[in-house]
């Protein structure tokens, strides 16, 4: 079973809750239920009413799930838990966080401690993103 890591006020850590949830596909989903989306899905406004949303990463080299996360957070204003599931790899965790994910299921074949160490590898980034919309030049104090 995958290990769930989540963001909290104290930073990222291994969640005490189980990763097992009754995820519903968009066809079977009702407002308030946990919703499982595939990376190729176009988001609709009703998704913002989900209790939590998981986006399945079909492969390590498929970035569509990152784009879907950004659309959910920015276009639809989704504020609930956004979880990455599937072919999650620690090399892209920092991108996942910047795109709005606040929970990630780490597959059994990946090292959870390495994943936690790689969530925030940089102290500063140039581009704006979901987690910090202002680009670096707007955040910098000029003398």
mmCIF file of N, CA, C and O in Angstrom, residues 55-95:
data_model
loop_
_atom_site.group_PDB
_atom_site.id
_atom_site.type_symbol
_atom_site.label_atom_id
_atom_site.label_comp_id
_atom_site.label_asym_id
_atom_site.label_seq_id
_atom_site.Cartn_x
_atom_site.Cartn_y
_atom_site.Cartn_z
ATOM 1 N N UNK A 55 -5.571 13.067 -8.417
ATOM 2 C CA UNK A 55 -5.266 13.049 -9.840
ATOM 3 C C UNK A 55 -4.251 11.942 -10.056
ATOM 4 O O UNK A 55 -3.204 11.914 -9.407
ATOM 5 N N UNK A 56 -4.569 11.054 -10.988
ATOM 6 C CA UNK A 56 -3.709 9.913 -11.251
ATOM 7 C C UNK A 56 -2.635 10.271 -12.271
ATOM 8 O O UNK A 56 -2.938 10.722 -13.371
ATOM 9 N N UNK A 57 -1.397 10.068 -11.878
ATOM 10 C CA UNK A 57 -0.262 10.235 -12.785
ATOM 11 C C UNK A 57 -0.077 8.922 -13.529
ATOM 12 O O UNK A 57 0.276 7.914 -12.910
ATOM 13 N N UNK A 58 -0.316 8.904 -14.854
ATOM 14 C CA UNK A 58 -0.226 7.643 -15.593
ATOM 15 C C UNK A 58 1.208 7.167 -15.801
ATOM 16 O O UNK A 58 1.457 5.965 -15.912
ATOM 17 N N UNK A 59 2.169 8.098 -15.850
ATOM 18 C CA UNK A 59 3.575 7.752 -16.066
ATOM 19 C C UNK A 59 4.435 8.882 -15.524
ATOM 20 O O UNK A 59 3.996 10.037 -15.431
ATOM 21 N N UNK A 60 5.660 8.565 -15.194
ATOM 22 C CA UNK A 60 6.593 9.545 -14.655
ATOM 23 C C UNK A 60 6.786 10.724 -15.607
ATOM 24 O O UNK A 60 6.899 11.868 -15.183
ATOM 25 N N UNK A 61 6.794 10.472 -16.900
ATOM 26 C CA UNK A 61 7.086 11.521 -17.879
ATOM 27 C C UNK A 61 5.830 12.182 -18.447
ATOM 28 O O UNK A 61 5.898 12.849 -19.460
ATOM 29 N N UNK A 62 4.695 12.039 -17.788
ATOM 30 C CA UNK A 62 3.438 12.610 -18.263
ATOM 31 C C UNK A 62 3.040 13.762 -17.341
ATOM 32 O O UNK A 62 2.628 13.540 -16.207
ATOM 33 N N UNK A 63 3.168 15.001 -17.818
ATOM 34 C CA UNK A 63 2.909 16.176 -17.004
ATOM 35 C C UNK A 63 1.484 16.695 -17.039
ATOM 36 O O UNK A 63 1.197 17.731 -16.444
ATOM 37 N N UNK A 64 0.581 16.001 -17.713
ATOM 38 C CA UNK A 64 -0.797 16.495 -17.804
ATOM 39 C C UNK A 64 -1.465 16.614 -16.438
ATOM 40 O O UNK A 64 -2.286 17.511 -16.215
ATOM 41 N N UNK A 65 -1.106 15.749 -15.498
ATOM 42 C CA UNK A 65 -1.697 15.818 -14.167
ATOM 43 C C UNK A 65 -1.285 17.110 -13.452
ATOM 44 O O UNK A 65 -2.065 17.672 -12.680
ATOM 45 N N UNK A 66 -0.089 17.589 -13.721
ATOM 46 C CA UNK A 66 0.347 18.870 -13.157
ATOM 47 C C UNK A 66 -0.498 20.016 -13.704
ATOM 48 O O UNK A 66 -0.936 20.894 -12.960
ATOM 49 N N UNK A 67 -0.742 19.990 -15.001
ATOM 50 C CA UNK A 67 -1.570 21.024 -15.625
ATOM 51 C C UNK A 67 -2.994 20.988 -15.085
ATOM 52 O O UNK A 67 -3.597 22.037 -14.822
ATOM 53 N N UNK A 68 -3.535 19.796 -14.909
ATOM 54 C CA UNK A 68 -4.888 19.658 -14.367
ATOM 55 C C UNK A 68 -4.961 20.220 -12.953
ATOM 56 O O UNK A 68 -5.923 20.901 -12.588
ATOM 57 N N UNK A 69 -3.938 19.978 -12.143
ATOM 58 C CA UNK A 69 -3.903 20.514 -10.778
ATOM 59 C C UNK A 69 -3.935 22.040 -10.797
ATOM 60 O O UNK A 69 -4.676 22.666 -10.031
ATOM 61 N N UNK A 70 -3.148 22.645 -11.673
ATOM 62 C CA UNK A 70 -3.131 24.108 -11.774
ATOM 63 C C UNK A 70 -4.508 24.631 -12.179
ATOM 64 O O UNK A 70 -5.007 25.605 -11.605
ATOM 65 N N UNK A 71 -5.141 23.990 -13.136
ATOM 66 C CA UNK A 71 -6.480 24.425 -13.563
ATOM 67 C C UNK A 71 -7.498 24.312 -12.425
ATOM 68 O O UNK A 71 -8.342 25.199 -12.253
ATOM 69 N N UNK A 72 -7.437 23.237 -11.670
ATOM 70 C CA UNK A 72 -8.365 23.072 -10.548
ATOM 71 C C UNK A 72 -8.168 24.174 -9.509
ATOM 72 O O UNK A 72 -9.141 24.740 -8.999
ATOM 73 N N UNK A 73 -6.930 24.493 -9.202
ATOM 74 C CA UNK A 73 -6.648 25.504 -8.173
ATOM 75 C C UNK A 73 -6.913 26.925 -8.669
ATOM 76 O O UNK A 73 -7.439 27.744 -7.919
ATOM 77 N N UNK A 74 -6.576 27.222 -9.913
ATOM 78 C CA UNK A 74 -6.687 28.599 -10.394
ATOM 79 C C UNK A 74 -8.019 28.873 -11.078
ATOM 80 O O UNK A 74 -8.721 29.805 -10.722
ATOM 81 N N UNK A 75 -8.372 28.099 -12.072
ATOM 82 C CA UNK A 75 -9.595 28.350 -12.838
ATOM 83 C C UNK A 75 -10.850 28.051 -12.022
ATOM 84 O O UNK A 75 -11.814 28.809 -12.052
ATOM 85 N N UNK A 76 -10.839 26.935 -11.282
ATOM 86 C CA UNK A 76 -12.034 26.537 -10.533
ATOM 87 C C UNK A 76 -12.001 26.977 -9.079
ATOM 88 O O UNK A 76 -13.000 26.863 -8.379
ATOM 89 N N UNK A 77 -10.868 27.441 -8.593
ATOM 90 C CA UNK A 77 -10.765 27.894 -7.212
ATOM 91 C C UNK A 77 -10.885 26.776 -6.193
ATOM 92 O O UNK A 77 -11.307 27.012 -5.058
ATOM 93 N N UNK A 78 -10.495 25.578 -6.560
ATOM 94 C CA UNK A 78 -10.604 24.440 -5.649
ATOM 95 C C UNK A 78 -9.661 24.625 -4.462
ATOM 96 O O UNK A 78 -8.478 24.906 -4.638
ATOM 97 N N UNK A 79 -10.181 24.468 -3.238
ATOM 98 C CA UNK A 79 -9.388 24.694 -2.035
ATOM 99 C C UNK A 79 -9.244 23.444 -1.170
ATOM 100 O O UNK A 79 -8.545 23.485 -0.155
ATOM 101 N N UNK A 80 -9.879 22.351 -1.540
ATOM 102 C CA UNK A 80 -9.786 21.126 -0.741
ATOM 103 C C UNK A 80 -8.479 20.388 -0.978
ATOM 104 O O UNK A 80 -7.581 20.861 -1.676
ATOM 105 N N UNK A 81 -8.400 19.190 -0.392
ATOM 106 C CA UNK A 81 -7.194 18.381 -0.563
ATOM 107 C C UNK A 81 -7.042 17.946 -2.012
ATOM 108 O O UNK A 81 -7.981 17.470 -2.630
ATOM 109 N N UNK A 82 -5.839 18.117 -2.531
ATOM 110 C CA UNK A 82 -5.507 17.695 -3.884
ATOM 111 C C UNK A 82 -4.356 16.694 -3.770
ATOM 112 O O UNK A 82 -3.262 17.051 -3.337
ATOM 113 N N UNK A 83 -4.648 15.451 -4.116
ATOM 114 C CA UNK A 83 -3.714 14.346 -3.894
ATOM 115 C C UNK A 83 -3.186 13.788 -5.210
ATOM 116 O O UNK A 83 -3.935 13.568 -6.146
ATOM 117 N N UNK A 84 -1.878 13.540 -5.265
ATOM 118 C CA UNK A 84 -1.247 12.895 -6.413
ATOM 119 C C UNK A 84 -1.174 11.398 -6.140
ATOM 120 O O UNK A 84 -0.727 10.981 -5.071
ATOM 121 N N UNK A 85 -1.642 10.604 -7.102
ATOM 122 C CA UNK A 85 -1.607 9.145 -6.979
ATOM 123 C C UNK A 85 -1.068 8.556 -8.280
ATOM 124 O O UNK A 85 -1.002 9.221 -9.292
ATOM 125 N N UNK A 86 -0.699 7.300 -8.227
ATOM 126 C CA UNK A 86 -0.240 6.622 -9.442
ATOM 127 C C UNK A 86 1.264 6.609 -9.548
ATOM 128 O O UNK A 86 1.969 6.336 -8.577
ATOM 129 N N UNK A 87 1.766 6.923 -10.731
ATOM 130 C CA UNK A 87 3.202 6.859 -11.022
ATOM 131 C C UNK A 87 3.906 8.111 -10.509
ATOM 132 O O UNK A 87 4.452 8.911 -11.266
ATOM 133 N N UNK A 88 3.891 8.279 -9.198
ATOM 134 C CA UNK A 88 4.514 9.427 -8.551
ATOM 135 C C UNK A 88 5.996 9.125 -8.347
ATOM 136 O O UNK A 88 6.364 8.049 -7.889
ATOM 137 N N UNK A 89 6.836 10.078 -8.691
ATOM 138 C CA UNK A 89 8.281 9.920 -8.552
ATOM 139 C C UNK A 89 8.810 11.122 -7.780
ATOM 140 O O UNK A 89 8.378 12.256 -8.012
ATOM 141 N N UNK A 90 9.746 10.873 -6.881
ATOM 142 C CA UNK A 90 10.244 11.959 -6.025
ATOM 143 C C UNK A 90 10.915 13.087 -6.801
ATOM 144 O O UNK A 90 10.991 14.217 -6.314
ATOM 145 N N UNK A 91 11.391 12.829 -8.013
ATOM 146 C CA UNK A 91 12.048 13.874 -8.792
ATOM 147 C C UNK A 91 11.113 15.011 -9.195
ATOM 148 O O UNK A 91 11.579 16.108 -9.522
ATOM 149 N N UNK A 92 9.816 14.788 -9.197
ATOM 150 C CA UNK A 92 8.889 15.860 -9.589
ATOM 151 C C UNK A 92 8.021 16.344 -8.428
ATOM 152 O O UNK A 92 7.091 17.120 -8.631
ATOM 153 N N UNK A 93 8.320 15.926 -7.211
ATOM 154 C CA UNK A 93 7.513 16.351 -6.066
ATOM 155 C C UNK A 93 7.488 17.861 -5.894
ATOM 156 O O UNK A 93 6.450 18.435 -5.578
ATOM 157 N N UNK A 94 8.616 18.530 -6.087
ATOM 158 C CA UNK A 94 8.606 19.986 -5.917
ATOM 159 C C UNK A 94 7.714 20.658 -6.961
ATOM 160 O O UNK A 94 7.082 21.670 -6.680
ATOM 161 N N UNK A 95 7.628 20.089 -8.158
ATOM 162 C CA UNK A 95 6.695 20.620 -9.160
ATOM 163 C C UNK A 95 5.248 20.384 -8.720
ATOM 164 O O UNK A 95 4.385 21.231 -8.918
#
